[in-house]
Short mmCIF file of C-alpha atoms and ligand atoms in Angstrom, two decimals:
data_model
loop_
_atom_site.label_atom_id
_atom_site.label_comp_id
_atom_site.label_asym_id
_atom_site.label_seq_id
_atom_site.Cartn_x
_atom_site.Cartn_y
_atom_site.Cartn_z
CA MET Y 712 0.10 0.01 0.15
CA THR Y 713 1.26 3.51 -1.00
CA SER Y 714 -0.44 6.56 0.28
CA TYR Y 715 -0.48 9.44 -1.88
CA LYS Y 716 0.67 11.44 0.83
CA GLU Y 717 4.21 9.90 0.49
CA LEU Y 718 4.05 10.93 -3.14
CA GLY Y 719 3.54 14.68 -2.28
CA LEU Y 720 -0.07 14.54 -3.58
CA VAL Y 721 -3.06 16.13 -2.04
CA ASN Y 722 -6.90 15.00 -2.27
CA THR Y 723 -9.69 17.38 -3.68
CA ARG Y 724 -11.34 18.49 -0.41
CA ASP Y 725 -9.48 21.74 0.15
CA MET Y 726 -9.09 22.36 -3.52
CA PHE Y 727 -12.67 22.19 -4.36
CA ALA Y 728 -13.87 24.23 -1.37
CA LYS Y 729 -11.71 27.08 -2.29
CA ALA Y 730 -12.77 26.81 -6.20
CA VAL Y 731 -16.39 26.71 -5.23
CA LYS Y 732 -16.07 29.80 -2.94
CA GLY Y 733 -13.59 31.48 -5.47
CA GLY Y 734 -15.80 30.97 -8.64
CA TYR Y 735 -13.38 29.02 -10.60
CA ALA Y 736 -12.69 25.52 -11.84
CA ILE Y 737 -9.67 23.24 -11.38
CA PRO Y 738 -8.48 21.79 -14.77
CA ALA Y 739 -8.78 17.83 -14.69
CA TYR Y 740 -6.41 16.96 -17.51
CA ASN Y 741 -6.05 13.31 -18.70
CA PHE Y 742 -2.64 11.89 -19.38
CA ASN Y 743 -1.02 8.67 -20.77
CA ASN Y 744 2.63 9.32 -21.18
CA MET Y 745 5.57 11.49 -20.25
CA GLU Y 746 5.12 14.33 -22.52
CA GLN Y 747 1.60 14.96 -21.65
CA LEU Y 748 2.48 14.90 -18.08
CA GLN Y 749 5.39 17.40 -18.53
CA ALA Y 750 3.16 19.74 -20.43
CA ILE Y 751 0.42 19.54 -17.81
CA ILE Y 752 3.09 20.24 -14.97
CA MET Y 753 4.83 23.08 -16.89
CA ALA Y 754 1.66 24.87 -17.81
CA CYS Y 755 0.23 24.64 -14.36
CA VAL Y 756 3.50 25.77 -12.58
CA GLU Y 757 3.73 28.68 -15.03
CA THR Y 758 0.05 29.76 -14.49
CA LYS Y 759 0.47 28.66 -10.65
CA SER Y 760 -2.67 26.57 -10.92
CA PRO Y 761 -3.96 23.67 -8.79
CA VAL Y 762 -4.30 20.54 -11.08
CA ILE Y 763 -5.77 17.22 -11.22
CA LEU Y 764 -3.81 14.60 -13.20
CA GLN Y 765 -6.45 12.43 -14.56
CA VAL Y 766 -5.83 8.75 -15.56
CA SER Y 767 -8.56 6.77 -17.27
CA LYS Y 768 -8.85 2.87 -16.98
CA GLY Y 769 -7.50 2.66 -20.55
CA ALA Y 770 -4.46 4.82 -19.48
CA ARG Y 771 -3.78 2.94 -16.60
CA ASP Y 772 -3.83 -0.39 -18.80
CA TYR Y 773 -1.55 1.58 -21.24
CA ALA Y 774 1.09 3.17 -18.96
CA ASN Y 775 1.15 0.58 -16.04
CA ILE Y 776 0.11 1.41 -12.53
CA ASN Y 777 3.50 1.21 -11.17
CA LEU Y 778 4.97 3.72 -13.50
CA LEU Y 779 2.02 5.84 -12.92
CA ARG Y 780 2.55 5.96 -9.44
CA ASN Y 781 6.17 7.06 -9.90
CA MET Y 782 5.37 9.40 -12.62
CA ALA Y 783 2.96 11.21 -10.23
CA ARG Y 784 5.75 11.37 -7.56
CA GLY Y 785 8.17 12.62 -10.22
CA ALA Y 786 5.48 15.28 -11.12
CA THR Y 787 5.43 16.78 -7.49
CA GLU Y 788 9.26 16.76 -7.50
CA TYR Y 789 9.34 18.24 -11.02
CA ALA Y 790 6.75 21.01 -10.07
CA HIS Y 791 9.11 21.80 -7.03
CA GLU Y 792 12.04 21.92 -9.31
CA LEU Y 793 10.38 24.27 -11.60
CA GLY Y 794 10.09 26.56 -8.67
CA TYR Y 795 6.41 26.38 -7.46
CA ASP Y 796 4.70 23.68 -5.18
CA ILE Y 797 1.26 23.58 -6.81
CA PRO Y 798 -1.43 21.27 -5.21
CA ILE Y 799 -1.59 18.19 -7.33
CA VAL Y 800 -4.18 15.38 -7.36
CA LEU Y 801 -3.77 11.91 -8.84
CA HIS Y 802 -7.35 10.85 -9.95
CA LEU Y 803 -8.78 7.84 -11.46
CA ASP Y 804 -11.29 8.94 -14.14
CA HIS Y 805 -14.38 6.80 -14.81
CA GLY Y 806 -13.50 3.85 -12.33
CA ASP Y 807 -15.72 1.01 -13.56
CA SER Y 808 -15.64 -1.19 -10.24
CA PHE Y 809 -14.91 -1.17 -6.63
CA GLU Y 810 -11.88 -3.35 -7.51
CA THR Y 811 -10.39 -0.65 -9.91
CA CYS Y 812 -10.81 1.96 -7.31
CA LYS Y 813 -9.59 0.24 -4.57
CA ASP Y 814 -6.39 -0.87 -6.61
CA CYS Y 815 -5.80 2.77 -7.47
CA ILE Y 816 -6.12 3.96 -3.86
CA ASP Y 817 -3.74 1.20 -2.75
CA ASN Y 818 -1.28 2.56 -5.47
CA GLY Y 819 -1.20 6.13 -4.58
CA PHE Y 820 -4.10 7.80 -6.00
CA SER Y 821 -5.56 10.68 -3.95
CA SER Y 822 -8.84 10.88 -5.65
CA VAL Y 823 -11.22 8.28 -7.56
CA MET Y 824 -14.35 8.50 -9.78
CA ILE Y 825 -16.62 5.56 -9.36
CA ASP Y 826 -18.83 5.97 -12.29
CA GLY Y 827 -22.02 4.02 -11.68
CA SER Y 828 -24.03 6.37 -13.88
CA SER Y 829 -25.07 3.67 -16.36
CA LEU Y 830 -26.25 1.29 -13.54
CA PRO Y 831 -29.76 1.40 -12.12
CA TYR Y 832 -29.92 4.17 -9.48
CA GLU Y 833 -29.82 1.85 -6.41
CA GLU Y 834 -26.91 -0.13 -7.82
CA ASN Y 835 -25.14 3.14 -8.58
CA ILE Y 836 -25.82 4.12 -4.90
CA ALA Y 837 -24.49 0.84 -3.63
CA VAL Y 838 -21.27 0.68 -5.40
CA THR Y 839 -20.46 4.41 -4.92
CA LYS Y 840 -21.08 3.87 -1.16
CA LYS Y 841 -18.82 0.97 -1.22
CA VAL Y 842 -16.02 3.04 -2.87
CA VAL Y 843 -16.42 6.03 -0.36
CA GLU Y 844 -16.35 3.72 2.74
CA TYR Y 845 -13.03 2.20 1.51
CA ALA Y 846 -11.56 5.55 0.19
CA HIS Y 847 -12.28 7.64 3.29
CA GLN Y 848 -10.33 5.29 5.51
CA PHE Y 849 -7.35 6.64 3.64
CA ASP Y 850 -8.47 10.32 3.18
CA VAL Y 851 -8.91 9.60 -0.54
CA THR Y 852 -11.89 11.71 -1.97
CA VAL Y 853 -14.44 10.24 -4.19
CA GLU Y 854 -16.37 11.60 -7.24
CA GLY Y 855 -19.85 9.90 -8.20
CA GLU Y 856 -21.99 10.41 -11.19
CA LEU Y 857 -25.67 10.87 -11.85
CA GLY Y 858 -26.86 11.20 -15.52
CA VAL Y 859 -25.20 9.93 -18.67
CA LEU Y 860 -23.21 11.73 -21.21
CA ALA Y 861 -23.22 10.99 -24.81
CA GLY Y 862 -20.04 10.33 -26.60
CA ILE Y 863 -17.65 7.61 -27.18
CA GLU Y 864 -14.00 6.62 -25.80
CA ASP Y 865 -12.10 3.33 -25.35
CA GLU Y 866 -13.90 2.83 -21.88
CA VAL Y 867 -16.84 5.12 -21.89
CA SER Y 868 -19.55 4.85 -24.23
CA SER Y 869 -23.13 5.85 -24.71
CA ALA Y 870 -25.28 6.96 -27.66
CA VAL Y 871 -27.53 9.37 -26.04
CA SER Y 872 -27.17 11.64 -22.99
CA HIS Y 873 -29.76 11.41 -20.07
CA TYR Y 874 -29.68 14.92 -18.11
CA THR Y 875 -29.14 14.65 -14.40
CA GLN Y 876 -32.43 14.74 -12.41
CA PRO Y 877 -32.13 17.41 -10.00
CA SER Y 878 -34.71 15.51 -7.76
CA GLU Y 879 -32.23 12.67 -7.26
CA VAL Y 880 -29.01 14.52 -6.12
CA ILE Y 881 -29.61 15.11 -2.52
CA ASP Y 882 -30.68 11.56 -1.95
CA PHE Y 883 -27.77 10.15 -3.92
CA VAL Y 884 -25.14 12.53 -2.19
CA SER Y 885 -26.57 11.68 1.31
CA LYS Y 886 -26.85 8.02 0.72
CA THR Y 887 -23.21 7.68 -0.80
CA GLY Y 888 -21.09 10.18 0.99
CA VAL Y 889 -19.44 11.40 -2.23
CA ASP Y 890 -17.09 14.30 -2.20
CA SER Y 891 -18.16 15.82 -5.55
CA LEU Y 892 -20.81 14.84 -8.26
CA ALA Y 893 -20.35 14.64 -11.88
CA ILE Y 894 -23.60 15.69 -13.83
CA SER Y 895 -24.94 15.75 -17.12
CA ILE Y 896 -26.10 18.93 -18.65
CA GLY Y 897 -25.23 18.64 -22.20
CA THR Y 898 -21.52 18.13 -22.28
CA SER Y 899 -20.35 15.03 -24.20
CA HIS Y 900 -17.15 12.89 -24.47
CA GLY Y 901 -14.81 12.85 -27.52
CA ALA Y 902 -14.01 15.32 -30.32
CA ASN Y 903 -17.60 14.90 -32.17
CA LYS Y 904 -20.01 15.93 -29.28
CA PHE Y 905 -22.83 16.83 -31.40
CA THR Y 906 -24.20 15.79 -34.88
CA PRO Y 907 -24.72 18.49 -37.34
CA GLU Y 908 -28.40 18.04 -37.09
CA GLN Y 909 -28.15 19.02 -33.29
CA CYS Y 910 -26.14 22.16 -34.27
CA THR Y 911 -26.84 25.43 -35.99
CA ARG Y 912 -24.49 26.98 -38.53
CA ASN Y 913 -23.11 30.60 -38.18
CA ALA Y 914 -22.49 32.87 -41.04
CA ASP Y 915 -19.24 31.24 -41.88
CA GLY Y 916 -20.78 27.90 -41.73
CA ILE Y 917 -19.12 26.93 -38.63
CA LEU Y 918 -21.27 24.46 -36.41
CA ILE Y 919 -22.58 25.98 -33.31
CA PRO Y 920 -23.72 23.47 -30.70
CA PRO Y 921 -26.81 23.51 -28.42
CA PRO Y 922 -26.27 25.38 -25.41
CA LEU Y 923 -25.65 23.69 -22.06
CA ARG Y 924 -28.61 23.31 -19.57
CA PHE Y 925 -27.64 25.91 -17.10
CA ASP Y 926 -31.30 25.60 -15.82
CA ILE Y 927 -30.53 22.14 -14.61
CA LEU Y 928 -27.26 23.24 -12.92
CA ALA Y 929 -28.96 26.04 -11.09
CA GLU Y 930 -31.58 23.63 -9.70
CA ILE Y 931 -28.93 21.18 -8.57
CA GLU Y 932 -26.98 23.95 -6.96
CA GLU Y 933 -30.18 25.19 -5.11
CA LYS Y 934 -30.63 21.58 -3.97
CA LEU Y 935 -26.88 21.14 -2.79
CA PRO Y 936 -25.57 24.54 -1.92
CA GLY Y 937 -21.86 24.89 -2.26
CA PHE Y 938 -21.40 21.24 -3.02
CA PRO Y 939 -18.76 20.32 -5.55
CA ILE Y 940 -20.03 19.74 -9.03
CA VAL Y 941 -17.99 18.27 -11.86
CA LEU Y 942 -18.35 18.52 -15.74
CA HIS Y 943 -16.83 15.87 -17.98
CA GLY Y 944 -16.90 16.00 -21.63
CA SER Y 945 -15.50 19.73 -21.68
CA SER Y 946 -13.19 19.84 -24.45
CA SER Y 947 -13.72 23.04 -26.68
CA VAL Y 948 -12.39 20.96 -29.78
CA PRO Y 949 -10.07 23.93 -31.21
CA GLN Y 950 -10.91 24.37 -34.71
CA GLU Y 951 -7.17 25.49 -35.50
CA TYR Y 952 -6.20 21.84 -34.59
CA VAL Y 953 -9.12 20.04 -36.36
CA LYS Y 954 -7.92 22.14 -39.46
CA MET Y 955 -4.34 21.28 -38.92
CA ILE Y 956 -5.21 17.59 -38.70
CA ASN Y 957 -7.14 17.51 -41.66
CA GLU Y 958 -4.81 19.62 -43.87
CA HIS Y 959 -2.12 17.05 -43.01
CA GLY Y 960 -3.71 13.74 -43.92
CA GLY Y 961 -6.31 13.44 -41.04
CA LYS Y 962 -9.89 12.81 -41.48
CA LEU Y 963 -12.00 14.34 -38.79
CA LYS Y 964 -15.64 15.26 -39.75
CA ASP Y 965 -17.86 17.68 -38.06
CA SER Y 966 -15.85 17.89 -34.83
CA VAL Y 967 -17.41 20.36 -32.49
CA GLY Y 968 -16.83 20.92 -28.82
CA ILE Y 969 -18.26 23.05 -25.86
CA PRO Y 970 -17.63 26.80 -26.40
CA GLU Y 971 -15.13 28.43 -23.92
CA GLU Y 972 -17.80 31.08 -23.15
CA GLN Y 973 -20.04 28.31 -21.74
CA LEU Y 974 -17.15 26.86 -19.73
CA ARG Y 975 -16.27 30.19 -18.37
CA GLN Y 976 -19.79 30.54 -17.24
CA ALA Y 977 -20.03 27.05 -15.66
CA ALA Y 978 -16.47 27.68 -13.85
CA LYS Y 979 -17.98 30.68 -11.85
CA SER Y 980 -20.59 28.21 -10.38
CA ALA Y 981 -20.49 25.15 -8.29
CA VAL Y 982 -18.76 23.59 -11.00
CA CYS Y 983 -15.28 23.22 -9.73
CA LYS Y 984 -13.72 20.31 -11.63
CA ILE Y 985 -13.61 20.58 -15.45
CA ASN Y 986 -12.53 17.49 -17.41
CA ILE Y 987 -10.55 17.87 -20.62
CA ASP Y 988 -8.85 15.03 -22.63
CA SER Y 989 -9.78 15.30 -26.23
CA ASP Y 990 -8.40 18.80 -26.87
CA GLY Y 991 -4.91 17.54 -25.61
CA ARG Y 992 -5.22 14.74 -28.28
CA LEU Y 993 -6.13 17.14 -31.02
CA ALA Y 994 -3.19 19.34 -30.12
CA MET Y 995 -0.88 16.54 -30.02
CA THR Y 996 -2.00 14.83 -33.15
CA GLY Y 997 -2.21 17.99 -35.23
CA THR Y 998 1.25 19.05 -34.36
CA ILE Y 999 2.64 15.61 -35.05
CA ARG Y 1000 0.93 15.39 -38.34
CA ARG Y 1001 2.16 18.71 -39.41
CA ILE Y 1002 5.77 17.99 -38.68
CA PHE Y 1003 5.55 14.43 -40.34
CA ASP Y 1004 4.00 16.07 -43.56
CA GLU Y 1005 6.39 19.21 -43.67
CA HIS Y 1006 9.61 17.38 -42.63
CA PRO Y 1007 9.37 13.62 -43.89
CA GLU Y 1008 13.05 13.44 -43.13
CA VAL Y 1009 12.58 13.49 -39.22
CA PHE Y 1010 12.64 10.33 -37.45
CA ASP Y 1011 13.92 11.33 -33.90
CA PRO Y 1012 10.79 11.29 -31.63
CA ARG Y 1013 12.19 14.24 -29.77
CA LYS Y 1014 11.75 16.37 -32.83
CA TYR Y 1015 7.90 15.91 -33.14
CA LEU Y 1016 7.01 14.87 -29.42
CA GLY Y 1017 8.97 18.09 -28.10
CA PRO Y 1018 6.86 20.61 -30.41
CA ALA Y 1019 3.56 18.52 -29.54
CA ARG Y 1020 4.42 19.04 -25.94
CA GLU Y 1021 4.86 22.79 -26.28
CA ALA Y 1022 1.60 23.07 -28.09
CA LEU Y 1023 -0.12 21.08 -25.21
CA LYS Y 1024 1.57 23.41 -22.89
CA GLU Y 1025 0.41 26.57 -24.44
CA MET Y 1026 -3.17 25.16 -24.73
CA TYR Y 1027 -3.34 24.34 -21.14
CA GLU Y 1028 -1.91 27.70 -20.05
CA HIS Y 1029 -4.58 29.35 -22.05
CA LYS Y 1030 -7.38 27.29 -20.49
CA ASN Y 1031 -6.05 27.99 -17.14
CA ARG Y 1032 -5.86 31.65 -17.56
CA ASP Y 1033 -8.84 32.64 -19.99
CA VAL Y 1034 -11.36 29.70 -19.33
CA LEU Y 1035 -11.21 28.07 -16.02
CA GLY Y 1036 -9.95 30.96 -13.92
CA SER Y 1037 -7.70 28.59 -11.98
CA ALA Y 1038 -4.33 30.78 -12.82
CA GLY Y 1039 -2.98 32.25 -9.68
CA LYS Y 1040 -5.05 30.00 -7.37
CA ALA Y 1041 -2.27 27.73 -6.36
O1 LIG J 1952 -13.60 10.41 -20.33
C1 LIG J 1952 -12.85 9.67 -20.77
C2 LIG J 1952 -11.40 10.05 -21.19
O2 LIG J 1952 -11.52 11.00 -22.19
C3 LIG J 1952 -10.62 8.89 -21.29
O3 LIG J 1952 -10.64 8.21 -22.55
O4 LIG J 1952 -10.69 5.73 -21.97
O5 LIG J 1952 -9.89 6.78 -24.24
O6 LIG J 1952 -8.50 6.79 -22.04
P1 LIG J 1952 -9.99 6.81 -22.61
P1 LIG J 1953 -13.57 15.40 -23.48
O1 LIG J 1953 -13.63 14.24 -24.29
O2 LIG J 1953 -14.43 16.56 -23.73
O3 LIG J 1953 -12.10 15.85 -23.45
O4 LIG J 1953 -13.91 14.91 -21.82
C1 LIG J 1953 -12.99 14.16 -21.15
C2 LIG J 1953 -13.47 13.53 -20.01
O5 LIG J 1953 -14.62 13.84 -19.54
C3 LIG J 1953 -12.69 12.57 -19.15
O6 LIG J 1953 -13.41 12.19 -18.06
ZN1 LIG J 1954 -15.43 11.77 -18.71
#
């Protein structure tokens, strides 16, 4: 058993309390490899932002749990070396079972998500409560989820979304004891969040997605005053990277994300954690495709992973400063 405290990590409790009070959101950036981790830490130290390093079940299988634990330790030491000890959380994203959550807690994670959102309500409560009871013995915080997001990734998939029902949130939070709650108000996983039919087009033919359901968020806030709320599926799908990918041999079609303005608005509410994965994938893939296309002679991975890391860092700095409001809050 490794406690996250030995790795220099923190849980989400204080971080979320400050974020809800301060009207900003903590970035939860997914990572799978060294360059992504370096970019996240460099950007968050540069902007003095607290950060949640997020590992999906797929990432855990890809990178290896022992390496991840040591990468997290490395991240806290790296931040220190860069000159600023930002608060860092290591979080399991979309934990699918009690066993996965327990394994992560035993391996130095300071926070876990148990995603029972696709289960019948009573089963979601039962598994979430079981994770909370185990996690809290070690001062690890737990995120639960009510409502289903649309979108598809390796481990998370649903064709349609079901908005969170505000009438259920008090019962769910009090019966499970979760520390934060992920809700569904119209965000969606992946780079194709909405079909063109769900969107309108502006004068330039750009797809404009349907607005988030801030009315549902307001109802939830009214029922759970000051309780930390989480938004998944919050990539903005920057069109510059979609274009870069497609101009250099990629094939992304109708990729559309959540407008930054709406995330800015959400961050000012009880939404205190905003999950972003797809935008990192787009920035990395766009940059690497461009370099491969423009410099076919390159075969040293540092020559394309280095610029990809730089693009990620710049994008994360922008999000911290201009979208989530987390810059300067560490
Ligand atoms: O919400 C899920 C994340 O984007 C992780 O995706 O399962 O493909 O690693 P993944
Ligand atoms: P995106 O696919 O919008 O980046 O969402 C990521 C996410 O919710 C991770 O849990
Ligand atoms: Zn998610």
